[in-house]
GROMACS .gro file of C-alpha atoms in nm:
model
  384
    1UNK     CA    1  -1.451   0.079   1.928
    2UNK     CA    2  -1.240  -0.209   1.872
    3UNK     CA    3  -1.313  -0.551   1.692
    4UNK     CA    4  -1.156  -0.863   1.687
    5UNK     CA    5  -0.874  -0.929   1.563
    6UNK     CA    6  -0.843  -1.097   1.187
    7UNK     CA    7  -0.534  -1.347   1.165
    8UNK     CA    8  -0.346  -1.395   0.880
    9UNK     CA    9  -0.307  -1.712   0.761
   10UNK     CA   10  -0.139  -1.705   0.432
   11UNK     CA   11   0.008  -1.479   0.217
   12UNK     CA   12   0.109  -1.439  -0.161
   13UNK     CA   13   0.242  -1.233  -0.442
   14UNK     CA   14   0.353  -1.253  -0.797
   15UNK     CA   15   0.640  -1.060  -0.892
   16UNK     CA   16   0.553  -0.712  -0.972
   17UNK     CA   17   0.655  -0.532  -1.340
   18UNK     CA   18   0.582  -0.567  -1.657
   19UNK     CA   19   0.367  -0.852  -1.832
   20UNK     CA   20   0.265  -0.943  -2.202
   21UNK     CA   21  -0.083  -0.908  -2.316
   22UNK     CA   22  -0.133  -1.296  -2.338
   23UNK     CA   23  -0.076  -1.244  -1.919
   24UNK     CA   24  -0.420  -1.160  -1.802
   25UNK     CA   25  -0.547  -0.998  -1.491
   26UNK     CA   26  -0.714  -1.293  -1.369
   27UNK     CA   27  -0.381  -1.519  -1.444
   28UNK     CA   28  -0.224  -1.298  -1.184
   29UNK     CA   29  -0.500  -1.347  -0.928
   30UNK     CA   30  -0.482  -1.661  -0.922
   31UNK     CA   31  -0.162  -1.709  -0.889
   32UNK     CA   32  -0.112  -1.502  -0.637
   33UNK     CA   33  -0.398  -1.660  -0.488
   34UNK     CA   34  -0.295  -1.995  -0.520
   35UNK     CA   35   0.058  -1.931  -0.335
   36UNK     CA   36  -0.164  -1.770  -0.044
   37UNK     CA   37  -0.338  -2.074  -0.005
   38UNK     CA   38  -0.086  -2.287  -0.023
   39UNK     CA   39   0.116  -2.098   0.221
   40UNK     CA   40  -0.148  -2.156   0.506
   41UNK     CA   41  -0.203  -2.537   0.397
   42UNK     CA   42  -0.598  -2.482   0.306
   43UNK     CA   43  -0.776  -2.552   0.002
   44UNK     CA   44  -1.042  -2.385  -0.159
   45UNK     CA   45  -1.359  -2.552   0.040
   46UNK     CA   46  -1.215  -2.336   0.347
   47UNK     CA   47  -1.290  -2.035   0.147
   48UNK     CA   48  -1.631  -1.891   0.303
   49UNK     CA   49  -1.601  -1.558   0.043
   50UNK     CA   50  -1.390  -1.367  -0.179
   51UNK     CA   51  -1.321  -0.986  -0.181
   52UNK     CA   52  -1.114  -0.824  -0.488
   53UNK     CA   53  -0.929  -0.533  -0.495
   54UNK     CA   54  -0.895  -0.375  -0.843
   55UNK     CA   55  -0.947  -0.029  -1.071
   56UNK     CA   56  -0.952  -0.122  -1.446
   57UNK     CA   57  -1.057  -0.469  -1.389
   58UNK     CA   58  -1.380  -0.395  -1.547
   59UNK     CA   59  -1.744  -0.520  -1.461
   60UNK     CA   60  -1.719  -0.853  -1.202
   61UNK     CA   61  -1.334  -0.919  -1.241
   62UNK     CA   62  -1.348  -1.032  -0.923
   63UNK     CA   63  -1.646  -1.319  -1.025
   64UNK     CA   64  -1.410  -1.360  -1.326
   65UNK     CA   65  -1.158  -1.483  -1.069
   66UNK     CA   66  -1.367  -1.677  -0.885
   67UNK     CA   67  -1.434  -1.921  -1.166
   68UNK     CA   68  -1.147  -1.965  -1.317
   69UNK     CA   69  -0.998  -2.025  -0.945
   70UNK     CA   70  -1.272  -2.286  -0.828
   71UNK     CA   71  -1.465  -2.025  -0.580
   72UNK     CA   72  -1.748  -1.952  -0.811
   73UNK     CA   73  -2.054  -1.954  -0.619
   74UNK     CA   74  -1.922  -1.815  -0.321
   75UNK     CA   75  -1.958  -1.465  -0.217
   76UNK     CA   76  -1.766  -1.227  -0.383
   77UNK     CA   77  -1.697  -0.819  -0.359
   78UNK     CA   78  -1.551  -0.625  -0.584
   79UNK     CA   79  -1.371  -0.276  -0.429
   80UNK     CA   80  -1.246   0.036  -0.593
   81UNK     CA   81  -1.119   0.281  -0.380
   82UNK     CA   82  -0.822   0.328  -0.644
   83UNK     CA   83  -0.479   0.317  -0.485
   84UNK     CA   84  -0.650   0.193  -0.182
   85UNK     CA   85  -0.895  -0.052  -0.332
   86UNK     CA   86  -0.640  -0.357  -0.181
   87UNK     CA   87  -0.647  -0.248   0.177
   88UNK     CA   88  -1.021  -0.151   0.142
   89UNK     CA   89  -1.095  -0.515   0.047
   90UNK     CA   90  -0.918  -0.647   0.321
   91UNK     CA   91  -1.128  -0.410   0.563
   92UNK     CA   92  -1.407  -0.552   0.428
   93UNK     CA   93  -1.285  -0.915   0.471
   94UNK     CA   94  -1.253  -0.807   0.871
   95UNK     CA   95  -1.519  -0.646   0.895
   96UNK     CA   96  -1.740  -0.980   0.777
   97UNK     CA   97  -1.507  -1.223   1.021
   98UNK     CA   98  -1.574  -1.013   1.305
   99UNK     CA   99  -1.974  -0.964   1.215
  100UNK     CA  100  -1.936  -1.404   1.215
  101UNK     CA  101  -2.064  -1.403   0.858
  102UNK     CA  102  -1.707  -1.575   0.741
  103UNK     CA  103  -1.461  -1.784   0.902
  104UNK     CA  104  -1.213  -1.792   0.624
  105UNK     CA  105  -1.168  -1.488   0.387
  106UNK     CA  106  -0.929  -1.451   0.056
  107UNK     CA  107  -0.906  -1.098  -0.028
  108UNK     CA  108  -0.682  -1.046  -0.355
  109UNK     CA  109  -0.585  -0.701  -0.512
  110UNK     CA  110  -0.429  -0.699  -0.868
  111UNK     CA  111  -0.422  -0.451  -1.180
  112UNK     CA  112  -0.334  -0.513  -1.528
  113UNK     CA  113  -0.167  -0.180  -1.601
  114UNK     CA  114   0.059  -0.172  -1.868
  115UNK     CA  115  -0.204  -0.261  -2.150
  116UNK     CA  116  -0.440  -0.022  -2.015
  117UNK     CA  117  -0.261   0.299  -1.892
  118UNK     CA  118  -0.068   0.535  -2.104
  119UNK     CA  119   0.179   0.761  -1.911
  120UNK     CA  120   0.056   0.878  -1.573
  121UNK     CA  121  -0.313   0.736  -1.449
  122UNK     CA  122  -0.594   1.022  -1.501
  123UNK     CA  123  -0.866   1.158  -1.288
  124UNK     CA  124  -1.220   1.172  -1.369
  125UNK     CA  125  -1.287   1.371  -1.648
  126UNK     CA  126  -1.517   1.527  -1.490
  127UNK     CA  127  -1.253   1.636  -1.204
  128UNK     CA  128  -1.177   2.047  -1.233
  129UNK     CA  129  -0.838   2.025  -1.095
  130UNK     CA  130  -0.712   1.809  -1.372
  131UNK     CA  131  -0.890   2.081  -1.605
  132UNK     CA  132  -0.632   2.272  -1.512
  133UNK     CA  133  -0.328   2.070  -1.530
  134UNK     CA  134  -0.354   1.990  -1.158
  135UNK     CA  135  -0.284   1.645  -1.219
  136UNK     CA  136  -0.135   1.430  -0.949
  137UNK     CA  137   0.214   1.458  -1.079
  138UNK     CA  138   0.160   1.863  -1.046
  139UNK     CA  139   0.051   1.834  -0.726
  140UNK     CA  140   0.317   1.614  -0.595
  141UNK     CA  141   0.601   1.891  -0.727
  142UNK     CA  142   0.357   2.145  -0.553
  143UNK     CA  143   0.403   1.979  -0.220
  144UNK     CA  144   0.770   1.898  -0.252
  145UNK     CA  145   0.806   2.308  -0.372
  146UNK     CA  146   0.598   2.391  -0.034
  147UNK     CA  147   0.745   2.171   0.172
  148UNK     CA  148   1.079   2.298   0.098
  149UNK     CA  149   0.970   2.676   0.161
  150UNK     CA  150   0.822   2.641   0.465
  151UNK     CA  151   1.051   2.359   0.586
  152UNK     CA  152   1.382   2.450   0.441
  153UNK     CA  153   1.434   2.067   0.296
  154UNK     CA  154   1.655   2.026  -0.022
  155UNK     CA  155   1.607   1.878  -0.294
  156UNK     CA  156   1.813   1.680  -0.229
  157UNK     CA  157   1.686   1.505   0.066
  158UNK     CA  158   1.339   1.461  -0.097
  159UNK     CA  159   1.547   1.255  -0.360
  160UNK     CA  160   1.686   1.035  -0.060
  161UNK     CA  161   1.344   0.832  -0.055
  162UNK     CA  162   1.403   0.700  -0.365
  163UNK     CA  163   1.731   0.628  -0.316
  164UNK     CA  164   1.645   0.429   0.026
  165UNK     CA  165   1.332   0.239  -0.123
  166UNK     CA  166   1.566   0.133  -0.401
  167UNK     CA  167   1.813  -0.037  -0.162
  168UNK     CA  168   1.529  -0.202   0.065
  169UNK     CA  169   1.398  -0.330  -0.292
  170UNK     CA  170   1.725  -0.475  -0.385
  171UNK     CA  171   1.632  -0.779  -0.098
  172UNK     CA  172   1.265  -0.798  -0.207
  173UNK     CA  173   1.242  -1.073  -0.488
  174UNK     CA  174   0.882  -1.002  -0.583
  175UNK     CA  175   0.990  -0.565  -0.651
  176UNK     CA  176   0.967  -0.457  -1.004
  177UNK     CA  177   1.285  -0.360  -0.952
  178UNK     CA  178   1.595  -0.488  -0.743
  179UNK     CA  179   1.898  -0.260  -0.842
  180UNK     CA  180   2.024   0.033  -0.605
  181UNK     CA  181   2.059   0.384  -0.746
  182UNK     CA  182   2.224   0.685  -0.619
  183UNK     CA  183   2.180   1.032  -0.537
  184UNK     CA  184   2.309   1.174  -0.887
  185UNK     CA  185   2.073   0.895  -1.108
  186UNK     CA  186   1.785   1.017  -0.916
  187UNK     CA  187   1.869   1.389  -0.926
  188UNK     CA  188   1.960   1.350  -1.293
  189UNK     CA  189   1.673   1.172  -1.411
  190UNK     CA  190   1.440   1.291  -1.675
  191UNK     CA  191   1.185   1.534  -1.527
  192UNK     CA  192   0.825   1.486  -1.503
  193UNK     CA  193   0.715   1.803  -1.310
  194UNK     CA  194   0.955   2.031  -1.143
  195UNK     CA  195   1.115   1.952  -0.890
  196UNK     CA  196   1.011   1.612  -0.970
  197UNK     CA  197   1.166   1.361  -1.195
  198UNK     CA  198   1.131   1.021  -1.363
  199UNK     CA  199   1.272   0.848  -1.092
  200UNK     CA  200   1.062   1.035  -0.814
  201UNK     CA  201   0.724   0.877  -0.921
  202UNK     CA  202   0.603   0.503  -0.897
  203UNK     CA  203   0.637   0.322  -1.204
  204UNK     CA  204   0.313   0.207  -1.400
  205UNK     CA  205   0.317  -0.214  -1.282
  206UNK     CA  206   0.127  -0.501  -1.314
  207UNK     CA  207   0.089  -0.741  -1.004
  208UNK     CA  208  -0.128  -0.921  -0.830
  209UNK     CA  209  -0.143  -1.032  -0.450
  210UNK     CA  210  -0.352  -1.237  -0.172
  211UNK     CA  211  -0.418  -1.227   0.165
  212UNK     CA  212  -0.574  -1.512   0.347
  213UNK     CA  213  -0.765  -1.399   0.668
  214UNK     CA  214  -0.932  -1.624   0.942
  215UNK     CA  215  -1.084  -1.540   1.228
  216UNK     CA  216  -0.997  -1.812   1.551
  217UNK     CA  217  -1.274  -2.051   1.457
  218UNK     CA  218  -1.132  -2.038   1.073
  219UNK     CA  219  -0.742  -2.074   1.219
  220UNK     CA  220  -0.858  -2.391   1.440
  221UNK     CA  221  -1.080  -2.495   1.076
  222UNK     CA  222  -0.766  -2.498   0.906
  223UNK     CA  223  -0.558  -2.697   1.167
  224UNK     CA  224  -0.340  -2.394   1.248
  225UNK     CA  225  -0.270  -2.379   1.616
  226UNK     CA  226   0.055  -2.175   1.592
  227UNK     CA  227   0.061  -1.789   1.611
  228UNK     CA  228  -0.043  -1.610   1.324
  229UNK     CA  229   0.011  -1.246   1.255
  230UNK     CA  230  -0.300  -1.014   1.334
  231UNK     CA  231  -0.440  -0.730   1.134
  232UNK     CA  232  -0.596  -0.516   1.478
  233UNK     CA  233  -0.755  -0.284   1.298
  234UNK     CA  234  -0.823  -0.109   0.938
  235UNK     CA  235  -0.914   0.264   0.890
  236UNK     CA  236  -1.090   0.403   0.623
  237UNK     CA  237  -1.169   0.722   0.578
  238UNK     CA  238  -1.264   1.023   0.275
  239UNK     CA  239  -1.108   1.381   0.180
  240UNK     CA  240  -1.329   1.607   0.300
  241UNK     CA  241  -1.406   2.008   0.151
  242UNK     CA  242  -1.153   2.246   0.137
  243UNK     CA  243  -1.190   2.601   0.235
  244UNK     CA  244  -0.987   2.897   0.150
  245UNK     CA  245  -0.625   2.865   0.088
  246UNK     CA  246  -0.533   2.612   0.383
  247UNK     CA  247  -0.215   2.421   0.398
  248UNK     CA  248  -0.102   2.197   0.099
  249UNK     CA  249   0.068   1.957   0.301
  250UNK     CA  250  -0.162   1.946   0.597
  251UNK     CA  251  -0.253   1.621   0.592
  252UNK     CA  252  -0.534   1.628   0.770
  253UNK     CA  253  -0.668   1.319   0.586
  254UNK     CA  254  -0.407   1.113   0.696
  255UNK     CA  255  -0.434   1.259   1.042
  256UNK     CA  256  -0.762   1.163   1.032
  257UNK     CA  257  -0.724   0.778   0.921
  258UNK     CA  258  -0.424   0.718   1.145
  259UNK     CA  259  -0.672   0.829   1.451
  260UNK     CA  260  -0.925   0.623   1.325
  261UNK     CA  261  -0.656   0.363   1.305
  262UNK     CA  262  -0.526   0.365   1.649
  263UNK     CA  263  -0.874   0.412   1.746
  264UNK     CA  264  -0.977   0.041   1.616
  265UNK     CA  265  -0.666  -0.105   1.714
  266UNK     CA  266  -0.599  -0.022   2.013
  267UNK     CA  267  -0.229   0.062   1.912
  268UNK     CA  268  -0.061   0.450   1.934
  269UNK     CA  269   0.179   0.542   1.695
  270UNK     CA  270   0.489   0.501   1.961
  271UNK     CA  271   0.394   0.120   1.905
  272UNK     CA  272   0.463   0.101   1.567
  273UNK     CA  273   0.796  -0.075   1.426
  274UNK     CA  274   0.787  -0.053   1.109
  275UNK     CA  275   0.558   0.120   0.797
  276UNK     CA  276   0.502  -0.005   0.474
  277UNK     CA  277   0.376   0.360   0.312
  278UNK     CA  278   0.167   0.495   0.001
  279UNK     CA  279   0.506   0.678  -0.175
  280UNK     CA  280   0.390   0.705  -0.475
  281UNK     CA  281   0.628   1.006  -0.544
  282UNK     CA  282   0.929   1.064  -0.265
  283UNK     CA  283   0.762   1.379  -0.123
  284UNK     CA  284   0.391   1.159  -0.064
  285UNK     CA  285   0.659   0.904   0.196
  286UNK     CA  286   0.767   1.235   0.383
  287UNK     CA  287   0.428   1.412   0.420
  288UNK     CA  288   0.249   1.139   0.532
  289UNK     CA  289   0.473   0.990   0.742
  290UNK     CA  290   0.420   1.341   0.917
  291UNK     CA  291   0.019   1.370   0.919
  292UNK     CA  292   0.018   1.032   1.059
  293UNK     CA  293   0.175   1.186   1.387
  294UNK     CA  294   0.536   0.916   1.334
  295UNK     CA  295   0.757   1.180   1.190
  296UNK     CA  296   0.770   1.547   1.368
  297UNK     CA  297   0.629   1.806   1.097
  298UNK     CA  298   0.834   1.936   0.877
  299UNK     CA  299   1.143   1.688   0.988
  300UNK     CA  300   1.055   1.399   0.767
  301UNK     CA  301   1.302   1.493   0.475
  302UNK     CA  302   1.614   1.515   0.743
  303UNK     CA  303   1.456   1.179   0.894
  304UNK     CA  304   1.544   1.037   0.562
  305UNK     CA  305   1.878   1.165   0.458
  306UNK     CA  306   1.992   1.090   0.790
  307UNK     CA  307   1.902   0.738   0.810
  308UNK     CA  308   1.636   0.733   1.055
  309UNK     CA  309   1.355   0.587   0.790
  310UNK     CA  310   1.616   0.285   0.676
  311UNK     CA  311   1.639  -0.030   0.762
  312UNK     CA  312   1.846  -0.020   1.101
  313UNK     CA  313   1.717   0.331   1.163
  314UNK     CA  314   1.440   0.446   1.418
  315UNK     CA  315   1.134   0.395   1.234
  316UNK     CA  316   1.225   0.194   0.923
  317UNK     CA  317   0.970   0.284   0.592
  318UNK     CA  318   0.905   0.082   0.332
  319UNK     CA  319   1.165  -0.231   0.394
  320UNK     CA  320   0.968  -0.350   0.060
  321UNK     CA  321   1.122  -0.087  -0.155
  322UNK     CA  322   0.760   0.109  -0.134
  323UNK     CA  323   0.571   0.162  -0.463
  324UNK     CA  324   0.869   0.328  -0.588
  325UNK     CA  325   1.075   0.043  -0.602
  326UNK     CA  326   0.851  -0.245  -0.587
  327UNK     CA  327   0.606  -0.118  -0.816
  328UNK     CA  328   0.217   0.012  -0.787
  329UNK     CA  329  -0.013  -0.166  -0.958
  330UNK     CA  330  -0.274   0.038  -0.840
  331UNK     CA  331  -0.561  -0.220  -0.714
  332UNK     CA  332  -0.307  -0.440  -0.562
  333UNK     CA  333  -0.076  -0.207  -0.379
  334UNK     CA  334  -0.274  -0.238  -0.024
  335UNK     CA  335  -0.231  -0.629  -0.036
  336UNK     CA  336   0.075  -0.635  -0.131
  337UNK     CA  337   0.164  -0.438   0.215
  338UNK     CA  338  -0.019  -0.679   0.389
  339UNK     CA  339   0.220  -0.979   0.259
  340UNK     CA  340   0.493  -0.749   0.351
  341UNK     CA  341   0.398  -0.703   0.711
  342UNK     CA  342   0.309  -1.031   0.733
  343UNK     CA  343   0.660  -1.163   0.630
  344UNK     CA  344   0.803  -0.892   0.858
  345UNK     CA  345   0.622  -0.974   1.160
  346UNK     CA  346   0.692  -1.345   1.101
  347UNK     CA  347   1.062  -1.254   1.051
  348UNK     CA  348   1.087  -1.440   0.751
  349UNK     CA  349   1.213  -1.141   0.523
  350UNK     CA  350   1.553  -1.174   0.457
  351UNK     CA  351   1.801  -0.928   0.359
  352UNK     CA  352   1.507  -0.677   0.433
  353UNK     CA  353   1.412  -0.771   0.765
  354UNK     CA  354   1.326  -0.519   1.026
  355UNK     CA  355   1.457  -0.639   1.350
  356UNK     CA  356   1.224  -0.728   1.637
  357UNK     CA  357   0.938  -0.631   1.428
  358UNK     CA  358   0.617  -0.648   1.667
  359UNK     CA  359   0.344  -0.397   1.529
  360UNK     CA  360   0.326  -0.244   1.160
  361UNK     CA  361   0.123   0.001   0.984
  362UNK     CA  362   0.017   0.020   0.630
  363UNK     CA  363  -0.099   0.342   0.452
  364UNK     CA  364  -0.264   0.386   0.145
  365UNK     CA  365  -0.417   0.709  -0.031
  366UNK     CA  366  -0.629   0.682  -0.312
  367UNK     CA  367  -0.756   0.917  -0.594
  368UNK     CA  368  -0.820   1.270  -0.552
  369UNK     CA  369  -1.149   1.423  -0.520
  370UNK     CA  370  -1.135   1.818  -0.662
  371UNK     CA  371  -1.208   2.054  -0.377
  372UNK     CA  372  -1.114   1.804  -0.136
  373UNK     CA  373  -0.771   1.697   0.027
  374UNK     CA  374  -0.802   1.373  -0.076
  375UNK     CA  375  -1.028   1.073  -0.247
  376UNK     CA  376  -0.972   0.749   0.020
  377UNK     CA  377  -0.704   0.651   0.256
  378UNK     CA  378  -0.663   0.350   0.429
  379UNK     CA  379  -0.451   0.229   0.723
  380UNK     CA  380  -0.380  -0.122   0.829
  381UNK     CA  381  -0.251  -0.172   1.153
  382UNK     CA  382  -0.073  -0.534   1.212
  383UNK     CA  383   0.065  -0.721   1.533
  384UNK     CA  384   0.280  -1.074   1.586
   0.00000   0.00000   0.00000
């Protein structure tokens, strides 16, 4: 089943990092929001609803936004599907333009992080595996030990990610960070769980950004009549129950939401020119890549170290820098990809941009579920 086509009509972000306390989550928004709307030349009468990406928000941050913005009274969603909660918002948004019930959608995702979260984010308490110390850090190392068994990967070419997103993130103005680092800094960096270390793992970020999404009607509304990227199709799907001893890095939730993907877009994974990717530690970038069906199993850590994942290489990943580079605040992570493939498919990135850019996909994976392979992943697929 396919629907049509959202169009994106404005895009815009907020620098991720690190912000004082007296910078609040709904400051962010609305920034972020603001520069979306100002980059499609509409004001906030075209705005037929809001959606609002977020985890530690709290109760009605998005309503929170919505007044101080000038949207209150409108519609407005709030979505936590952690990591992915961005990307689910903006499934939602095109979702309601297809149904008709919107012409003109803002979705936003931001996260206030760094006054909230202390050291890595936790599951449920409630969640067994964590119980146990099988915390997502643990689990990470877990996969890069397996994958390097089975797959006979070094350590060193797991490191490589990092070292990549950095350089991408180096042209990326709005990345929490925009220095390169080498092979030794990540290999000697402090270690978090073995073989895993400090620089490995997505930094804990603040951020906010916004995605302005029409359908034709809302494009012609807003006196737009030139092309305007389109977001095809959004999957969304769960971890399901785990049997037995399986495969650790099976992916078969990823498999699972890149079929659903190509499915509702009407796009296979040869089309695809670029990713923007969920690496929230280097091993997640390889693994996924690979359950997705775009990197041959078990070759995604030699696809790095030899290039191919790079800017100029076959497939590039993450021209953004990734959320280890650019940062993950958690709630606004799937919007922020958006922006990205929306500046790449416009071929206004810069130093950054992936040449002849046509069709992009972005992949999120959020929470984990014990007893299951996964909590929710998302995948946005994008065309000129």
């Amino acid at each position: 089943m396919t629907l049509a086509p959202a169009h994106v009509a404005g895009v815009g972000m907020i620098r991720f990092g690190r912000y004082p306390a007296e910078v609040t989550l709904e400051d962010m928004a609305v920034r972020a929001a603001r520069t979306a709307l100002d980059d499609a030349g509409a004001g906030l009468a075209a705005v037929d609803g809001l959606y609002v990406g977020h985890v530690f928000g709290g109760p009605v941050a998005g309503q929170r936004v919505a007044a101080r913005l000038g949207l209150d009274g409108r519609p407005v969603s709030n979505h936590e599907n952690y990591c992915a909660s961005g990307a689910t918002a903006i499934r939602e948004a095109w979702v309601a333009l297809a149904a008709g019930l919107h012409d003109v959608a803002l979705v936003i995702g931001v996260e206030k992080m760094t006054d909230r979260v202390a050291g890595g984010v936790r599951p449920d308490p409630g969640d067994l595996d964590a119980a146990v110390g099988y915390v997502m850090a643990a689990g990470h190392a877990m996969s890069a030990r397996r994958y390097m068994a089975d797959h006979g990967a070094t350590r060193d070419q797991i490191a490589a990610v990092a070292v990549k997103n950095h350089a991408h993130s180096v042209h990326n103005p709005w990345a929490q960070y925009q220095e390169p680092i080498d092979l030794p800094t990540v290999l000697g960096a402090r270690p978090i769980a073995e073989p895993l270390g400090l620089l490995d793992c997505s930094p804990i970020s603040d951020g906010a950004a916004a995605v302005l999404l029409c359908s034709r009607a809302g494009l012609r509304r807003l006196g737009i009549d030139g092309p305007a990227p389109r977001v095809l199709g959004v999957g969304l799907v769960s971890g399901s129950v785990q049997t037995g001893l399986g495969d650790l890095n099976a992916e078969d939730v990823s498999r699972r939401a890149g079929e659903q993907a190509w499915a509702l877009s009407g796009v296979g994974p040869d089309d695809v020119d670029l990713v923007e990717m969920h690496d929230c530690f280097t091993i997640a970038e390889i693994v996924r890549m690979e359950g997705l069906g775009l990197v041959p199993r078990g070759e995604g850590a030699a696809w790095t170290a030899a290039g191919h994942t790079a800017l100029g290489g076959r497939l590039p990943v993450n021209p953004s820098g990734g959320l280890l580079s650019r940062g993950h605040p958690v709630g606004a992570t799937g919007a922020a990809q958006v922006c990205e493939l929306t500046w790449q498919l416009r071929g206004s990135a810069g130093g950054r941009q992936v040449e002849n850019a046509r069709t992009g996909l972005a992949y999120c994976k959020g929470g984990t579920v014990n007893g299951t392979d996964g909590g929710s992943v998302t995948t946005v697929v994008m065309a000129r």
